[in-house]
């Protein structure tokens, strides 16, 4: 399968899940407002955006099913395929110039031609400090090992050739710190307008030294094809719509933010990293992708990869875990629901401990039995209402590491709460059984409403 954004856009059209907007919209507030009104039912294709010749798409994968569909598999398969891809990455294929010409090289701007103003970068939320790139894969190489790292950061457009960046204390930051310690810049390439599988792979929870493009290849079942950049020693997906090349500047920080983030609050303004842009390349009729922060597209990208890794950790603690759901209302980060086929007294608590160790972001964990649909929060709340006695089933751990973006945390120090909503092992199961109407599932209402 060619991991091409345009293939997926055609599929969205075929399924009627993409709305085309031909009226001109402003990239300031208006585009985000329309896109957010349409999601999660529809994606949006803005054909005319004020100030740019490039159309804009958003809402490419607003449900688990759509994310899986973009990879040609049912959702149940996606988590296991993702785990397998983490375990067995597939090396990329770098295409030589003789294998071209490549669409991504149809337009090449370097030197004084570079102008980020050609991009329809959006202002999404009213208190954001400016226009942001939100769907750019950020590619760098570790100077020690030469191994690529791929991630998504937010990038503020500062002027025609400078971008701000928020590098949380993860891989890009670690790699940049190595270059900066020697007073050198770090080369970077940003890929915009890529297939959903690449965006998903970029969110994989892996140790430093794993190339997320190789995870994308494993997910797709064939090596991801890359081409060399023009002004930096990096490779980018050949099917990208737009590439921005540049370098993170050493010992330079400029104010960036505030910016509306996944918890649906604003991340504060602070001095942050700066990229100097050295080239922009793009396809003819390039399509620009923006992710509206805190929409399902944004939350699920992080959520699915987190579910795959949390599942691995819980499995080590208890093999009886069936499913894991990190809920969208918690930004797909803070609230974890675990479905457990409990075989031993206390097993639910062990599953919770494992969930807490899987990530500092996990804050509240609920464990339910296999008769609860963990994707239906009505059902999860029903279990909490009918199977929990707080004195017995709730425990709280004070002052652990949490997430700085949680406004209730004390600078990232956070309490953790576990709720065991499973039926107590020694209690009578029938007292907890759900009511059921015989024949309900197979009844066809049309037979009665003629
Ligand atoms: Mn990484």
PDB file of C-alpha atoms in Angstrom, residues 51-228:
ATOM      1  CA  UNK A  51      -3.472  34.350   1.546  1.00  0.00           C
ATOM      2  CA  UNK A  52      -2.275  30.991   0.174  1.00  0.00           C
ATOM      3  CA  UNK A  53      -2.630  28.971  -3.003  1.00  0.00           C
ATOM      4  CA  UNK A  54      -2.572  25.715  -1.003  1.00  0.00           C
ATOM      5  CA  UNK A  55      -5.769  23.948   0.068  1.00  0.00           C
ATOM      6  CA  UNK A  56      -5.976  22.745   3.691  1.00  0.00           C
ATOM      7  CA  UNK A  57      -7.233  19.437   5.087  1.00  0.00           C
ATOM      8  CA  UNK A  58      -8.044  18.573   8.691  1.00  0.00           C
ATOM      9  CA  UNK A  59      -9.805  15.758  10.566  1.00  0.00           C
ATOM     10  CA  UNK A  60      -8.171  12.915   8.625  1.00  0.00           C
ATOM     11  CA  UNK A  61      -8.646  10.266  11.346  1.00  0.00           C
ATOM     12  CA  UNK A  62     -11.246  11.228  13.919  1.00  0.00           C
ATOM     13  CA  UNK A  63     -12.100   7.743  15.183  1.00  0.00           C
ATOM     14  CA  UNK A  64     -10.299   4.512  16.002  1.00  0.00           C
ATOM     15  CA  UNK A  65     -12.064   2.842  13.102  1.00  0.00           C
ATOM     16  CA  UNK A  66     -10.946   5.489  10.609  1.00  0.00           C
ATOM     17  CA  UNK A  67      -7.394   5.320  11.860  1.00  0.00           C
ATOM     18  CA  UNK A  68      -7.422   1.551  11.355  1.00  0.00           C
ATOM     19  CA  UNK A  69      -9.229   1.861   8.014  1.00  0.00           C
ATOM     20  CA  UNK A  70      -6.464   4.102   6.684  1.00  0.00           C
ATOM     21  CA  UNK A  71      -4.164   1.131   7.263  1.00  0.00           C
ATOM     22  CA  UNK A  72      -6.622  -1.337   5.736  1.00  0.00           C
ATOM     23  CA  UNK A  73      -7.449  -3.277   8.906  1.00  0.00           C
ATOM     24  CA  UNK A  74     -10.163  -3.431  11.619  1.00  0.00           C
ATOM     25  CA  UNK A  75      -9.476  -1.557  14.860  1.00  0.00           C
ATOM     26  CA  UNK A  76      -9.101  -4.750  16.937  1.00  0.00           C
ATOM     27  CA  UNK A  77      -6.137  -5.619  14.725  1.00  0.00           C
ATOM     28  CA  UNK A  78      -4.547  -2.168  14.880  1.00  0.00           C
ATOM     29  CA  UNK A  79      -3.296  -2.377  18.481  1.00  0.00           C
ATOM     30  CA  UNK A  80      -1.698  -5.796  17.981  1.00  0.00           C
ATOM     31  CA  UNK A  81      -0.211  -4.725  14.623  1.00  0.00           C
ATOM     32  CA  UNK A  82       1.145  -1.582  16.264  1.00  0.00           C
ATOM     33  CA  UNK A  83       2.721  -3.623  19.078  1.00  0.00           C
ATOM     34  CA  UNK A  84       4.237  -5.981  16.506  1.00  0.00           C
ATOM     35  CA  UNK A  85       5.604  -3.014  14.513  1.00  0.00           C
ATOM     36  CA  UNK A  86       7.243  -1.701  17.706  1.00  0.00           C
ATOM     37  CA  UNK A  87       8.904  -5.089  18.228  1.00  0.00           C
ATOM     38  CA  UNK A  88       9.931  -5.616  14.604  1.00  0.00           C
ATOM     39  CA  UNK A  89      10.611  -2.332  12.750  1.00  0.00           C
ATOM     40  CA  UNK A  90      11.224  -2.510   8.983  1.00  0.00           C
ATOM     41  CA  UNK A  91      14.237  -0.614   7.540  1.00  0.00           C
ATOM     42  CA  UNK A  92      13.423   2.222   5.117  1.00  0.00           C
ATOM     43  CA  UNK A  93      14.356   2.414   1.449  1.00  0.00           C
ATOM     44  CA  UNK A  94      16.217   5.572   0.419  1.00  0.00           C
ATOM     45  CA  UNK A  95      15.526   6.264  -3.258  1.00  0.00           C
ATOM     46  CA  UNK A  96      18.417   7.415  -5.459  1.00  0.00           C
ATOM     47  CA  UNK A  97      18.101  10.453  -7.741  1.00  0.00           C
ATOM     48  CA  UNK A  98      17.955   8.063 -10.737  1.00  0.00           C
ATOM     49  CA  UNK A  99      14.654   6.682  -9.424  1.00  0.00           C
ATOM     50  CA  UNK A 100      13.028  10.136  -9.780  1.00  0.00           C
ATOM     51  CA  UNK A 101      11.700  12.548 -10.769  1.00  0.00           C
ATOM     52  CA  UNK A 102       9.921  12.979  -7.443  1.00  0.00           C
ATOM     53  CA  UNK A 103       6.783  15.080  -7.009  1.00  0.00           C
ATOM     54  CA  UNK A 104       8.101  16.533  -3.753  1.00  0.00           C
ATOM     55  CA  UNK A 105      10.928  18.176  -5.751  1.00  0.00           C
ATOM     56  CA  UNK A 106       8.569  19.886  -8.242  1.00  0.00           C
ATOM     57  CA  UNK A 107       9.057  23.199  -6.414  1.00  0.00           C
ATOM     58  CA  UNK A 108      12.280  23.990  -4.581  1.00  0.00           C
ATOM     59  CA  UNK A 109      12.763  27.264  -2.697  1.00  0.00           C
ATOM     60  CA  UNK A 110      16.179  27.963  -1.183  1.00  0.00           C
ATOM     61  CA  UNK A 111      18.077  30.993   0.124  1.00  0.00           C
ATOM     62  CA  UNK A 112      16.214  34.274  -0.344  1.00  0.00           C
ATOM     63  CA  UNK A 113      13.288  32.418  -2.002  1.00  0.00           C
ATOM     64  CA  UNK A 114      12.379  30.747   1.298  1.00  0.00           C
ATOM     65  CA  UNK A 115       9.109  32.160   2.608  1.00  0.00           C
ATOM     66  CA  UNK A 116       6.982  30.360   5.210  1.00  0.00           C
ATOM     67  CA  UNK A 117       4.240  32.855   4.282  1.00  0.00           C
ATOM     68  CA  UNK A 118       3.290  30.678   1.280  1.00  0.00           C
ATOM     69  CA  UNK A 119       1.891  28.102   3.741  1.00  0.00           C
ATOM     70  CA  UNK A 120      -1.701  28.447   4.983  1.00  0.00           C
ATOM     71  CA  UNK A 121      -0.553  28.043   8.613  1.00  0.00           C
ATOM     72  CA  UNK A 122      -3.516  28.561  10.934  1.00  0.00           C
ATOM     73  CA  UNK A 123      -4.295  30.416  14.113  1.00  0.00           C
ATOM     74  CA  UNK A 124      -6.424  27.802  15.880  1.00  0.00           C
ATOM     75  CA  UNK A 125      -7.435  29.185  19.290  1.00  0.00           C
ATOM     76  CA  UNK A 126      -8.061  32.815  20.166  1.00  0.00           C
ATOM     77  CA  UNK A 127      -5.259  33.176  22.724  1.00  0.00           C
ATOM     78  CA  UNK A 128      -2.630  31.365  20.618  1.00  0.00           C
ATOM     79  CA  UNK A 129       0.428  33.555  20.109  1.00  0.00           C
ATOM     80  CA  UNK A 130       0.354  33.142  16.335  1.00  0.00           C
ATOM     81  CA  UNK A 131       0.032  30.816  13.375  1.00  0.00           C
ATOM     82  CA  UNK A 132       1.212  27.275  13.994  1.00  0.00           C
ATOM     83  CA  UNK A 133       2.221  24.199  12.038  1.00  0.00           C
ATOM     84  CA  UNK A 134       0.586  21.323  13.942  1.00  0.00           C
ATOM     85  CA  UNK A 135       0.829  18.321  11.611  1.00  0.00           C
ATOM     86  CA  UNK A 136       4.507  18.368  10.649  1.00  0.00           C
ATOM     87  CA  UNK A 137       6.627  15.256  11.166  1.00  0.00           C
ATOM     88  CA  UNK A 138       9.896  16.476  12.664  1.00  0.00           C
ATOM     89  CA  UNK A 139      12.876  14.456  11.388  1.00  0.00           C
ATOM     90  CA  UNK A 140      16.354  14.709  12.972  1.00  0.00           C
ATOM     91  CA  UNK A 141      19.372  12.416  13.260  1.00  0.00           C
ATOM     92  CA  UNK A 142      21.279  11.550  16.419  1.00  0.00           C
ATOM     93  CA  UNK A 143      24.825  12.888  15.789  1.00  0.00           C
ATOM     94  CA  UNK A 144      26.291   9.973  17.810  1.00  0.00           C
ATOM     95  CA  UNK A 145      24.551   7.121  16.014  1.00  0.00           C
ATOM     96  CA  UNK A 146      23.192   8.602  12.780  1.00  0.00           C
ATOM     97  CA  UNK A 147      19.807   7.063  13.639  1.00  0.00           C
ATOM     98  CA  UNK A 148      16.742   9.076  12.638  1.00  0.00           C
ATOM     99  CA  UNK A 149      14.097  10.249  15.087  1.00  0.00           C
ATOM    100  CA  UNK A 150      10.607  11.254  13.996  1.00  0.00           C
ATOM    101  CA  UNK A 151       8.101  13.103  16.149  1.00  0.00           C
ATOM    102  CA  UNK A 152       5.449  15.831  15.970  1.00  0.00           C
ATOM    103  CA  UNK A 153       6.050  19.157  17.699  1.00  0.00           C
ATOM    104  CA  UNK A 154       4.123  22.392  17.489  1.00  0.00           C
ATOM    105  CA  UNK A 155       5.879  25.085  15.429  1.00  0.00           C
ATOM    106  CA  UNK A 156       5.053  28.782  15.552  1.00  0.00           C
ATOM    107  CA  UNK A 157       5.656  30.717  12.328  1.00  0.00           C
ATOM    108  CA  UNK A 158       7.849  33.645  13.417  1.00  0.00           C
ATOM    109  CA  UNK A 159       8.863  35.241  10.105  1.00  0.00           C
ATOM    110  CA  UNK A 160       9.663  34.161   6.559  1.00  0.00           C
ATOM    111  CA  UNK A 161      12.433  31.781   7.608  1.00  0.00           C
ATOM    112  CA  UNK A 162      12.112  31.121  11.338  1.00  0.00           C
ATOM    113  CA  UNK A 163       9.930  28.722  13.304  1.00  0.00           C
ATOM    114  CA  UNK A 164       9.527  28.328  17.049  1.00  0.00           C
ATOM    115  CA  UNK A 165       9.280  24.834  18.503  1.00  0.00           C
ATOM    116  CA  UNK A 166       8.186  23.238  21.753  1.00  0.00           C
ATOM    117  CA  UNK A 167      10.563  20.373  22.497  1.00  0.00           C
ATOM    118  CA  UNK A 168       9.316  18.484  25.547  1.00  0.00           C
ATOM    119  CA  UNK A 169      11.990  16.461  27.392  1.00  0.00           C
ATOM    120  CA  UNK A 170      11.891  13.633  24.873  1.00  0.00           C
ATOM    121  CA  UNK A 171      13.967  12.405  21.937  1.00  0.00           C
ATOM    122  CA  UNK A 172      14.284  15.492  19.693  1.00  0.00           C
ATOM    123  CA  UNK A 173      15.284  17.490  22.761  1.00  0.00           C
ATOM    124  CA  UNK A 174      17.835  14.879  23.878  1.00  0.00           C
ATOM    125  CA  UNK A 175      19.351  14.773  20.390  1.00  0.00           C
ATOM    126  CA  UNK A 176      19.439  18.564  20.062  1.00  0.00           C
ATOM    127  CA  UNK A 177      21.148  18.831  23.467  1.00  0.00           C
ATOM    128  CA  UNK A 178      24.037  16.714  22.154  1.00  0.00           C
ATOM    129  CA  UNK A 179      24.573  19.100  19.207  1.00  0.00           C
ATOM    130  CA  UNK A 180      24.111  22.188  21.366  1.00  0.00           C
ATOM    131  CA  UNK A 181      26.682  20.942  23.917  1.00  0.00           C
ATOM    132  CA  UNK A 182      29.233  21.177  21.090  1.00  0.00           C
ATOM    133  CA  UNK A 183      27.911  24.583  20.012  1.00  0.00           C
ATOM    134  CA  UNK A 184      26.556  23.154  16.749  1.00  0.00           C
ATOM    135  CA  UNK A 185      23.088  23.518  15.163  1.00  0.00           C
ATOM    136  CA  UNK A 186      20.973  20.382  14.591  1.00  0.00           C
ATOM    137  CA  UNK A 187      19.646  19.783  11.085  1.00  0.00           C
ATOM    138  CA  UNK A 188      15.908  19.197  10.873  1.00  0.00           C
ATOM    139  CA  UNK A 189      13.305  18.436   8.205  1.00  0.00           C
ATOM    140  CA  UNK A 190       9.554  18.864   8.623  1.00  0.00           C
ATOM    141  CA  UNK A 191       7.185  16.800   6.466  1.00  0.00           C
ATOM    142  CA  UNK A 192       3.620  18.102   6.040  1.00  0.00           C
ATOM    143  CA  UNK A 193       0.828  16.289   4.204  1.00  0.00           C
ATOM    144  CA  UNK A 194       1.656  12.655   4.960  1.00  0.00           C
ATOM    145  CA  UNK A 195      -0.395   9.472   5.217  1.00  0.00           C
ATOM    146  CA  UNK A 196      -2.084   8.811   8.628  1.00  0.00           C
ATOM    147  CA  UNK A 197       0.120   5.729   9.180  1.00  0.00           C
ATOM    148  CA  UNK A 198       3.203   7.954   9.357  1.00  0.00           C
ATOM    149  CA  UNK A 199       1.572  10.309  11.842  1.00  0.00           C
ATOM    150  CA  UNK A 200       0.563   7.322  13.988  1.00  0.00           C
ATOM    151  CA  UNK A 201       4.040   5.732  13.842  1.00  0.00           C
ATOM    152  CA  UNK A 202       5.627   9.055  14.886  1.00  0.00           C
ATOM    153  CA  UNK A 203       3.755   8.783  18.202  1.00  0.00           C
ATOM    154  CA  UNK A 204       5.215   5.381  19.106  1.00  0.00           C
ATOM    155  CA  UNK A 205       6.562   5.101  22.642  1.00  0.00           C
ATOM    156  CA  UNK A 206      10.045   3.754  21.981  1.00  0.00           C
ATOM    157  CA  UNK A 207      13.506   4.056  23.483  1.00  0.00           C
ATOM    158  CA  UNK A 208      15.886   6.582  21.931  1.00  0.00           C
ATOM    159  CA  UNK A 209      17.564   4.974  18.941  1.00  0.00           C
ATOM    160  CA  UNK A 210      14.470   3.621  17.208  1.00  0.00           C
ATOM    161  CA  UNK A 211      13.623   5.202  13.834  1.00  0.00           C
ATOM    162  CA  UNK A 212       9.860   5.822  13.824  1.00  0.00           C
ATOM    163  CA  UNK A 213       9.857   5.641   9.992  1.00  0.00           C
ATOM    164  CA  UNK A 214      10.877   1.977  10.386  1.00  0.00           C
ATOM    165  CA  UNK A 215       7.820   1.455  12.593  1.00  0.00           C
ATOM    166  CA  UNK A 216       5.700   3.050   9.851  1.00  0.00           C
ATOM    167  CA  UNK A 217       7.208   0.584   7.373  1.00  0.00           C
ATOM    168  CA  UNK A 218       6.375  -2.358   9.649  1.00  0.00           C
ATOM    169  CA  UNK A 219       2.800  -1.068  10.057  1.00  0.00           C
ATOM    170  CA  UNK A 220       2.437  -0.720   6.285  1.00  0.00           C
ATOM    171  CA  UNK A 221       4.062  -4.072   5.577  1.00  0.00           C
ATOM    172  CA  UNK A 222       6.669  -2.625   3.208  1.00  0.00           C
ATOM    173  CA  UNK A 223       9.733  -0.381   3.597  1.00  0.00           C
ATOM    174  CA  UNK A 224       8.871   3.318   3.709  1.00  0.00           C
ATOM    175  CA  UNK A 225      10.390   5.115   0.718  1.00  0.00           C
ATOM    176  CA  UNK A 226      12.459   8.192   1.489  1.00  0.00           C
ATOM    177  CA  UNK A 227      14.307  10.824  -0.558  1.00  0.00           C
ATOM    178  CA  UNK A 228      17.260  13.000   0.369  1.00  0.00           C
TER     179      UNK A 228
END
